[in-house]
Amino acid sequence: MNSRRDFFKTAGIAGGAIAAAAVSRVAMAALPEPVLQTKSDTMPPLVPNTGRPYNAVVTLNGWTLPWRMNQGVKEFHLVAEPVVREMAPGMKAHLWGYNGQSPGPTIEVVEGDRVRIFVTNKLPEHTSVHWHGQRLPNGMDGVTGLNQPGINPGKTFVYEFVARRPGTFMYHPHADEMTQMAMGMMGFWVTHPKEKNPLIDEVQRDFCFLLNAYDIDPGSYTPKIMTMLDFNLWTWNSRIFPGIDSLNVRLNDKVRIRFGNLTMTNHPIHLHGHEFQVTGTDGGPTPKGSRWPEVTTDVAVGQMRQIEFVADEEGDWAFHCHKSHHTMNAMGHDVPTMIGVDHRGVAKKISNLIPDYMVMGERGMADMGEMEMPLPDNTAPMMTGQGPFGGVEMGGMFSVLKVRKEQKPGNYENPDWYKHPPGTVAFEWTGSMPEPARFKAESGQSMPLAKPSKKDIEVQIRKPSGHAGH
Ligand SMILES: [Cu+2]
């Protein structure tokens, strides 16, 4: 993670460059200077130095957009533009986003703030911005053709409204949406409460990220935009594990995590080692009486979920989408399952025909994470990430919640792996192995079969191939 100072240095240089290139100096004098981010690091919280104070959020592998105060109005400048996003070390994607990154920067304001957002379009086609979930004047809602004309390439539009209710929101285009969202145009918006709100607890850590998905062929850089279901990169803030930063907290911190789903399928988000409550949706904070403990919460398409818990168990806790295909990276789809099949000799014949072909292991797929498979350039390894005990067989929507006694308040740096107290790690049994006691009776059934079969039928389980329906 970079220091605040580095951030502004980077931002200043990049902002100057874009100003000179995009709009004339006279026009720029009235516009807030756009701030660019060139890295995919998780930036520290942007502590407000003007306006009402609040407890700033941390965007996973992202950042918060600085603003300027102009006669009591908070002014932001978003630039819609093609960007290069590092999705994981070794893999870059050519996406569309805002201010140098996809997703765009998080916008943080306070309930009651009057907000003015300048949106400059540097894309090759028109765009608009819809402020998902906000109460605002109809003409500011951003649906091209319905609420406003499209923002043509090279043009800047101004949106202005009062952030009327506290909560978590998203922003994304409502113009050629299929293309622009598939290319990564989206961002997070947090409206902090202006005073103590009985439904909004104070927390020590407040994280946010967007769930998104891409279809990028191994070896290529640009997402395919026609894909509806068969995505091969399941991302948090356009990053894939092991490229997603861990969520680092201090023992007994109250933690809030906000995530919004702008993919085309649902994601059951699962946290290990703790129970959480859903304390908010994109409709606002949930009534206290409606909350119950969970370890998994499903986020449907277009929804946001805000979870809260006390991080009172030390350790490195997995935090991931529970759809197993969403914790894998780009792979050869539609390959048959080879579990239990003796394919000695076959793999070599196939790889002579198709050089990059990967044969699913006959003992399952775990071997593949460890094998040094030759992959085309710019391809995310299928399952990677090295933990303290070996390879973590995950990809995609996976991260780690690190709970540490030693983590300083307000410090988000990544600590070393958890040091387990002696005797608290699962271990290999080396004693003798007794014969299993088998249950002797016939298997039960609710009624006798009308036509009992002559011989036993044994079925082989075969993993479904293909990715239809997710
Ligand atoms: Cu998922």
Coordinates of C-alpha atoms and ligand atoms in Angstrom, one line a residue:
M1 CA 0.0 0.0 0.0
N2 CA 1.3 3.4 -0.9
S3 CA 1.5 6.4 1.4
R4 CA -0.9 9.3 1.1
R5 CA 2.0 11.5 -0.2
D6 CA 2.9 9.1 -3.0
F7 CA -0.7 9.1 -4.0
F8 CA -1.0 12.8 -4.4
K9 CA 2.3 13.0 -6.2
T10 CA 1.1 10.4 -8.7
A11 CA -2.3 12.0 -8.9
G12 CA -0.8 15.5 -9.5
I13 CA 1.4 14.4 -12.3
A14 CA -1.2 12.4 -14.0
G15 CA -3.8 15.0 -13.5
G16 CA -1.7 17.6 -15.2
A17 CA -1.0 15.4 -18.2
I18 CA -4.7 14.7 -18.8
A19 CA -5.6 18.3 -18.4
A20 CA -3.2 19.4 -21.1
A21 CA -4.4 16.7 -23.5
A22 CA -8.1 16.8 -23.0
V23 CA -9.6 20.2 -22.7
S24 CA -8.4 23.8 -23.3
R25 CA -6.8 25.6 -20.4
V26 CA -9.6 28.2 -20.4
A27 CA -12.2 25.6 -20.1
M28 CA -10.2 23.7 -17.4
A29 CA -10.0 26.8 -15.2
A30 CA -13.7 26.3 -14.4
L31 CA -13.4 22.5 -14.0
P32 CA -11.9 20.8 -11.1
E33 CA -8.6 19.2 -12.2
P34 CA -9.3 15.5 -12.8
V35 CA -7.2 13.2 -10.6
L36 CA -5.8 10.0 -12.1
Q37 CA -4.7 6.8 -10.4
T38 CA -2.3 4.7 -12.3
K39 CA -1.9 1.8 -9.9
S40 CA -4.2 -0.9 -8.7
D41 CA -3.1 -0.8 -5.1
T42 CA -5.5 -0.4 -2.1
M43 CA -5.1 3.2 -1.1
P44 CA -5.4 4.3 2.5
P45 CA -8.6 6.0 3.5
L46 CA -8.9 9.5 2.2
V47 CA -9.4 11.5 5.4
P48 CA -11.6 14.5 4.6
N49 CA -9.9 17.9 5.1
T50 CA -12.9 20.0 4.1
G51 CA -16.6 19.6 4.8
R52 CA -18.2 17.5 7.5
P53 CA -16.0 14.8 9.1
Y54 CA -16.6 11.1 8.6
N55 CA -14.9 7.7 9.0
A56 CA -13.6 7.2 5.5
V57 CA -13.9 3.8 3.7
V58 CA -11.1 1.7 2.2
T59 CA -11.7 0.4 -1.4
L60 CA -10.1 -2.9 -2.1
N61 CA -7.5 -2.4 -4.8
G62 CA -9.0 1.0 -5.3
W63 CA -9.1 4.6 -4.1
T64 CA -11.4 7.5 -3.2
L65 CA -11.7 10.5 -5.6
P66 CA -10.5 13.8 -4.1
W67 CA -12.9 16.7 -4.4
R68 CA -12.7 20.5 -4.1
M69 CA -15.2 22.7 -2.2
N70 CA -16.7 25.5 -4.4
Q71 CA -18.9 27.8 -2.4
G72 CA -20.3 25.0 -0.3
V73 CA -20.6 22.5 -3.2
K74 CA -18.5 19.4 -3.3
E75 CA -17.1 19.2 -6.9
F76 CA -15.7 16.0 -8.4
H77 CA -14.4 15.3 -11.9
L78 CA -14.9 11.9 -13.4
V79 CA -13.2 11.1 -16.7
A80 CA -14.6 8.1 -18.7
E81 CA -11.7 6.6 -20.6
P82 CA -9.9 3.5 -21.8
V83 CA -7.6 2.2 -19.1
V84 CA -5.1 -0.6 -18.5
R85 CA -6.0 -2.5 -15.4
E86 CA -3.6 -5.0 -13.8
M87 CA -6.0 -7.8 -12.8
A88 CA -3.3 -9.8 -11.0
P89 CA 0.5 -9.6 -11.2
G90 CA 1.3 -10.8 -14.7
M91 CA -2.1 -10.1 -16.2
K92 CA -3.2 -6.8 -17.6
A93 CA -6.6 -6.1 -19.2
H94 CA -7.6 -3.3 -21.6
L95 CA -10.8 -2.0 -20.1
W96 CA -12.9 1.1 -20.0
G97 CA -13.2 2.9 -16.7
Y98 CA -12.8 6.3 -14.9
N99 CA -9.7 8.3 -14.0
G100 CA -7.2 5.7 -15.0
Q101 CA -8.7 2.6 -13.4
S102 CA -11.6 0.2 -13.6
P103 CA -13.6 0.3 -11.4
G104 CA -13.6 4.1 -11.1
P105 CA -12.7 5.8 -7.9
T106 CA -15.1 5.6 -4.9
I107 CA -17.0 8.8 -4.3
E108 CA -17.5 9.6 -0.6
V109 CA -19.9 12.4 0.6
V110 CA -21.9 13.2 3.6
E111 CA -25.7 13.1 3.9
G112 CA -27.0 16.6 3.0
D113 CA -24.0 17.5 0.9
R114 CA -24.7 19.3 -2.4
V115 CA -22.6 17.4 -4.9
R116 CA -21.5 18.5 -8.4
I117 CA -19.9 15.9 -10.7
F118 CA -18.3 16.9 -13.9
V119 CA -18.2 13.9 -16.3
T120 CA -15.8 14.1 -19.3
N121 CA -16.1 11.5 -22.0
K122 CA -12.9 10.3 -23.5
L123 CA -14.4 7.1 -24.9
P124 CA -15.0 6.5 -28.6
E125 CA -18.8 6.5 -28.1
H126 CA -21.3 8.4 -26.0
T127 CA -21.9 7.6 -22.4
S128 CA -23.8 8.8 -19.3
V129 CA -23.7 8.1 -15.6
H130 CA -26.5 6.6 -13.6
W131 CA -26.3 7.1 -9.8
H132 CA -27.7 3.7 -8.7
G133 CA -29.9 4.0 -5.7
Q134 CA -29.8 7.7 -5.1
R135 CA -32.8 10.0 -4.5
L136 CA -32.3 12.9 -7.0
P137 CA -34.0 15.1 -9.5
N138 CA -35.2 13.0 -12.5
G139 CA -33.0 14.8 -15.0
M140 CA -29.9 13.8 -13.0
D141 CA -30.7 10.0 -13.1
G142 CA -28.5 9.4 -16.2
V143 CA -30.6 7.2 -18.4
T144 CA -29.6 8.2 -22.0
G145 CA -32.5 9.1 -24.1
L146 CA -34.9 9.1 -21.1
N147 CA -33.4 11.6 -18.7
Q148 CA -30.7 13.3 -20.8
P149 CA -28.9 13.1 -24.2
G150 CA -25.8 11.0 -24.3
I151 CA -22.5 12.6 -23.4
N152 CA -20.7 12.5 -26.8
P153 CA -17.0 11.8 -27.1
G154 CA -15.0 14.9 -26.0
K155 CA -17.9 16.5 -24.2
T156 CA -18.3 17.2 -20.4
F157 CA -21.6 17.1 -18.7
V158 CA -22.5 18.3 -15.2
Y159 CA -24.6 16.4 -12.7
E160 CA -25.7 18.1 -9.5
F161 CA -27.9 16.9 -6.6
V162 CA -28.1 16.7 -2.8
A163 CA -27.0 13.4 -1.3
R164 CA -30.3 13.0 0.5
R165 CA -29.9 9.7 2.3
P166 CA -26.9 7.9 3.9
G167 CA -26.0 4.5 2.5
T168 CA -24.0 2.7 -0.1
F169 CA -24.6 3.3 -3.8
M170 CA -23.0 2.5 -7.1
Y171 CA -22.5 4.4 -10.4
H172 CA -22.4 3.1 -13.9
P173 CA -23.3 4.2 -17.5
H174 CA -26.9 3.9 -18.7
A175 CA -25.8 4.2 -22.4
D176 CA -24.8 1.1 -24.4
E177 CA -24.7 -0.6 -21.1
M178 CA -24.0 -4.1 -22.3
T179 CA -20.7 -2.9 -23.8
Q180 CA -19.7 -0.3 -21.2
M181 CA -20.3 -2.5 -18.2
A182 CA -18.7 -5.5 -19.8
M183 CA -15.7 -3.2 -20.3
G184 CA -15.5 -2.3 -16.6
M185 CA -17.3 1.0 -16.3
M186 CA -18.6 1.2 -12.7
G187 CA -17.7 2.7 -9.3
F188 CA -18.8 2.8 -5.7
W189 CA -20.5 5.7 -3.8
V190 CA -20.7 6.0 -0.1
T191 CA -22.9 8.7 1.6
H192 CA -21.9 8.9 5.3
P193 CA -24.5 9.9 7.9
K194 CA -24.3 13.5 9.0
E195 CA -25.0 12.7 12.6
K196 CA -25.4 9.7 14.8
N197 CA -27.9 7.4 13.1
P198 CA -29.6 4.7 15.2
L199 CA -29.3 2.2 12.3
I200 CA -25.7 3.0 11.5
D201 CA -23.1 1.8 14.0
E202 CA -19.7 3.2 14.3
V203 CA -17.0 0.9 13.0
Q204 CA -13.2 0.8 13.1
R205 CA -12.8 -0.6 9.6
D206 CA -15.0 0.1 6.6
F207 CA -14.2 -1.7 3.3
C208 CA -15.9 -1.7 0.0
F209 CA -15.6 -3.3 -3.5
L210 CA -17.7 -4.2 -6.6
L211 CA -18.3 -7.7 -7.9
N212 CA -17.6 -7.7 -11.6
A213 CA -16.9 -10.3 -14.3
Y214 CA -15.0 -10.4 -17.6
D215 CA -14.6 -12.8 -20.6
I216 CA -11.0 -12.4 -21.7
D217 CA -9.5 -15.2 -23.8
P218 CA -6.2 -16.5 -22.5
G219 CA -3.5 -14.6 -24.2
S220 CA -5.6 -11.6 -25.1
Y221 CA -6.3 -8.2 -23.4
T222 CA -9.8 -7.0 -24.3
P223 CA -13.0 -8.4 -22.8
K224 CA -15.6 -10.0 -25.2
I225 CA -18.7 -7.9 -24.7
M226 CA -21.3 -10.3 -26.1
T227 CA -20.9 -12.8 -23.2
M228 CA -23.9 -13.1 -21.0
L229 CA -23.1 -16.1 -18.8
D230 CA -19.8 -17.8 -19.7
F231 CA -17.4 -15.4 -18.1
N232 CA -14.0 -16.7 -17.3
L233 CA -12.7 -14.0 -14.9
W234 CA -14.7 -13.4 -11.7
T235 CA -13.4 -10.3 -10.1
W236 CA -13.6 -8.1 -7.1
N237 CA -12.9 -4.5 -8.3
S238 CA -11.5 -5.9 -11.5
R239 CA -8.9 -8.0 -9.7
I240 CA -8.6 -11.8 -9.3
F241 CA -7.1 -13.8 -6.5
P242 CA -4.2 -13.8 -5.7
G243 CA -4.3 -10.1 -6.9
I244 CA -7.0 -9.1 -4.5
D245 CA -5.6 -7.4 -1.4
S246 CA -6.4 -8.9 2.0
L247 CA -8.6 -7.1 4.5
N248 CA -6.4 -6.3 7.4
V249 CA -8.0 -5.6 10.8
R250 CA -7.1 -5.3 14.5
L251 CA -8.5 -7.9 16.9
N252 CA -11.9 -6.9 18.2
D253 CA -12.4 -4.2 15.6
K254 CA -16.0 -3.7 14.5
V255 CA -15.7 -4.2 10.7
R256 CA -18.1 -3.2 7.9
I257 CA -17.7 -4.6 4.4
R258 CA -19.9 -3.2 1.5
F259 CA -20.1 -5.0 -1.8
G260 CA -22.2 -4.3 -4.9
N261 CA -23.0 -6.8 -7.7
L262 CA -22.7 -5.5 -11.2
T263 CA -22.2 -8.9 -12.9
M264 CA -25.0 -10.9 -14.5
T265 CA -25.4 -13.6 -11.9
N266 CA -25.7 -13.9 -8.1
H267 CA -22.8 -14.3 -5.7
P268 CA -23.1 -16.0 -2.3
I269 CA -20.4 -14.2 -0.3
H270 CA -19.0 -16.3 2.5
L271 CA -16.8 -15.3 5.5
H272 CA -14.9 -17.9 7.6
G273 CA -14.5 -17.8 11.3
H274 CA -17.2 -15.2 12.2
E275 CA -20.9 -14.5 11.9
F276 CA -22.0 -11.2 10.4
Q277 CA -25.3 -9.4 10.0
V278 CA -26.5 -7.6 6.9
T279 CA -26.9 -4.1 8.1
G280 CA -27.7 -2.4 4.8
T281 CA -28.7 -2.7 1.2
D282 CA -28.7 -0.2 -1.6
G283 CA -32.1 0.8 -0.2
G284 CA -30.3 2.0 3.0
P285 CA -29.7 0.6 6.5
T286 CA -31.9 -2.3 7.4
P287 CA -34.2 -2.1 10.5
K288 CA -32.4 -3.7 13.5
G289 CA -35.3 -6.2 14.0
S290 CA -34.7 -7.6 10.5
R291 CA -31.1 -8.7 11.1
W292 CA -29.9 -12.2 11.9
P293 CA -26.5 -13.9 12.0
E294 CA -25.2 -15.4 8.8
V295 CA -21.9 -16.6 7.4
T296 CA -23.0 -16.4 3.8
T297 CA -25.1 -13.7 2.1
D298 CA -26.3 -13.9 -1.5
V299 CA -26.0 -10.7 -3.6
A300 CA -28.3 -10.7 -6.5
V301 CA -27.6 -8.8 -9.7
G302 CA -27.7 -5.1 -9.2
Q303 CA -27.8 -5.4 -5.4
M304 CA -25.6 -4.1 -2.7
R305 CA -25.0 -5.8 0.7
Q306 CA -23.4 -4.3 3.7
I307 CA -22.2 -6.7 6.4
E308 CA -20.9 -6.1 9.9
F309 CA -19.2 -8.2 12.5
V310 CA -16.7 -8.0 15.4
A311 CA -13.4 -9.5 14.3
D312 CA -12.8 -11.4 17.5
E313 CA -11.0 -14.5 16.2
E314 CA -7.3 -14.1 15.3
G315 CA -6.1 -15.7 12.2
D316 CA -6.2 -15.7 8.4
W317 CA -9.8 -16.2 7.4
A318 CA -10.9 -17.0 3.9
F319 CA -13.5 -14.6 2.4
H320 CA -14.9 -15.6 -1.0
C321 CA -17.8 -16.2 -3.3
H322 CA -19.2 -19.7 -2.6
K323 CA -19.8 -20.6 -6.2
S324 CA -16.7 -22.8 -6.8
H325 CA -16.5 -21.7 -10.5
H326 CA -16.1 -18.1 -9.3
T327 CA -13.0 -18.9 -7.3
M328 CA -11.2 -20.1 -10.4
N329 CA -9.4 -18.1 -13.1
A330 CA -9.4 -18.5 -16.9
M331 CA -9.2 -22.1 -17.8
G332 CA -10.0 -24.4 -20.7
H333 CA -13.7 -24.6 -20.5
D334 CA -15.7 -27.6 -21.7
V335 CA -13.0 -30.2 -20.9
P336 CA -14.2 -33.6 -19.8
T337 CA -13.6 -34.7 -16.2
M338 CA -10.7 -37.1 -16.1
I339 CA -11.0 -38.1 -12.5
G340 CA -10.5 -41.9 -12.2
V341 CA -9.5 -42.2 -15.9
D342 CA -6.1 -43.6 -16.7
H343 CA -4.9 -41.2 -19.3
R344 CA -1.2 -42.2 -19.5
G345 CA 0.0 -41.4 -23.0
V346 CA -3.2 -39.6 -23.9
A347 CA -2.1 -36.2 -22.6
K348 CA 1.0 -36.2 -24.7
K349 CA -1.0 -37.0 -27.9
I350 CA -3.5 -34.2 -27.2
S351 CA -0.8 -31.7 -26.4
N352 CA 0.9 -32.5 -29.7
L353 CA -2.3 -31.5 -31.4
I354 CA -3.2 -28.5 -29.2
P355 CA -0.1 -27.1 -27.6
D356 CA -1.8 -25.3 -24.7
Y357 CA -4.3 -28.0 -23.9
M358 CA -4.6 -28.8 -20.2
V359 CA -5.7 -32.3 -19.1
M360 CA -7.7 -32.3 -15.9
G361 CA -5.8 -34.4 -13.4
E362 CA -7.0 -37.9 -12.9
R363 CA -6.8 -37.3 -9.1
G364 CA -8.9 -34.1 -9.4
M365 CA -7.7 -30.6 -10.4
A366 CA -5.5 -29.7 -7.4
D367 CA -2.4 -30.9 -9.2
M368 CA -2.9 -28.3 -11.9
G369 CA -2.2 -25.4 -9.5
E370 CA 1.2 -26.9 -8.6
M371 CA 2.2 -27.9 -12.1
E372 CA 4.2 -25.5 -14.2
M373 CA 1.9 -25.5 -17.1
P374 CA 3.0 -23.4 -20.1
L375 CA 0.4 -20.7 -20.5
P376 CA 0.0 -18.1 -23.2
D377 CA 1.3 -14.6 -22.4
N378 CA -1.0 -12.4 -20.2
T379 CA -3.0 -15.3 -18.8
A380 CA -3.9 -15.6 -15.2
P381 CA -2.8 -19.0 -13.8
M382 CA -5.9 -21.2 -13.2
M383 CA -5.4 -21.6 -9.5
T384 CA -2.6 -19.8 -7.7
G385 CA -1.6 -18.1 -4.5
Q386 CA 1.0 -19.3 -2.1
G387 CA -0.1 -19.7 1.5
P388 CA 2.1 -20.6 4.5
F389 CA 1.2 -24.3 4.0
G390 CA 1.5 -24.4 0.2
G391 CA -0.6 -23.5 -2.8
V392 CA -4.1 -22.0 -2.2
E393 CA -6.2 -23.6 -4.8
M394 CA -8.3 -20.6 -5.5
G395 CA -8.7 -17.8 -8.0
G396 CA -11.3 -15.2 -8.9
M397 CA -13.5 -13.9 -6.1
F398 CA -11.3 -14.8 -3.1
S399 CA -9.5 -12.9 -0.5
V400 CA -8.4 -13.2 3.2
L401 CA -9.5 -11.4 6.3
K402 CA -6.4 -11.0 8.5
V403 CA -7.3 -10.5 12.2
R404 CA -4.3 -9.5 14.3
K405 CA -3.7 -8.4 17.9
E406 CA -0.7 -6.4 16.8
Q407 CA -2.4 -4.5 14.0
K408 CA -2.4 -0.8 15.0
P409 CA -5.6 1.2 14.9
G410 CA -6.1 2.8 11.5
N411 CA -3.2 0.8 10.0
Y412 CA -4.1 -1.2 6.9
E413 CA -0.7 -2.7 6.1
N414 CA -0.6 -6.4 5.2
P415 CA 0.8 -8.4 8.2
D416 CA 2.7 -11.6 7.8
W417 CA 0.9 -15.0 7.8
Y418 CA -0.8 -15.8 11.1
K419 CA 1.4 -17.6 13.6
H420 CA -0.7 -20.3 15.0
P421 CA -0.3 -21.1 18.7
P422 CA 1.3 -24.6 19.2
G423 CA -1.3 -27.4 19.0
T424 CA -3.9 -25.4 17.1
V425 CA -3.3 -26.6 13.5
A426 CA -4.8 -29.7 12.0
F427 CA -2.2 -32.4 11.8
E428 CA -1.5 -35.8 10.3
W429 CA -2.6 -38.9 12.2
T430 CA 0.3 -41.3 12.4
G431 CA -1.2 -44.0 14.7
S432 CA -2.8 -47.2 13.5
M433 CA -5.9 -47.2 11.3
P434 CA -8.8 -49.3 12.6
E435 CA -11.1 -51.1 10.2
P436 CA -14.2 -48.9 9.5
A437 CA -17.3 -50.1 11.3
R438 CA -19.8 -50.6 8.4
F439 CA -23.5 -50.2 8.8
K440 CA -24.9 -53.6 8.1
A441 CA -28.6 -53.1 7.1
E442 CA -30.0 -52.7 3.6
S443 CA -30.5 -49.1 2.5
G444 CA -33.9 -47.8 3.3
Q445 CA -36.7 -46.6 1.1
S446 CA -40.1 -45.1 1.8
M447 CA -42.0 -47.8 -0.1
P448 CA -41.1 -51.1 -1.8
L449 CA -40.2 -50.8 -5.5
A450 CA -43.0 -51.8 -7.8
K451 CA -40.4 -53.6 -10.1
P452 CA -37.2 -54.4 -8.3
S453 CA -34.3 -54.5 -10.6
K454 CA -32.4 -57.8 -11.2
K455 CA -29.0 -56.4 -10.5
D456 CA -27.4 -53.4 -8.7
I457 CA -26.8 -50.3 -10.7
E458 CA -23.7 -48.3 -9.9
V459 CA -23.4 -44.8 -11.1
Q460 CA -20.2 -42.8 -11.7
I461 CA -20.3 -39.2 -10.7
R462 CA -19.3 -36.9 -13.6
K463 CA -18.7 -33.3 -13.1
P464 CA -20.8 -31.2 -15.5
S465 CA -18.7 -29.8 -18.3
G466 CA -19.5 -26.5 -19.8
H467 CA -20.6 -23.4 -17.9
A468 CA -24.2 -22.9 -19.0
G469 CA -26.4 -21.4 -16.4
H470 CA -23.9 -19.5 -14.2
Ligands
CU1 CU -19.8 -15.7 -7.4

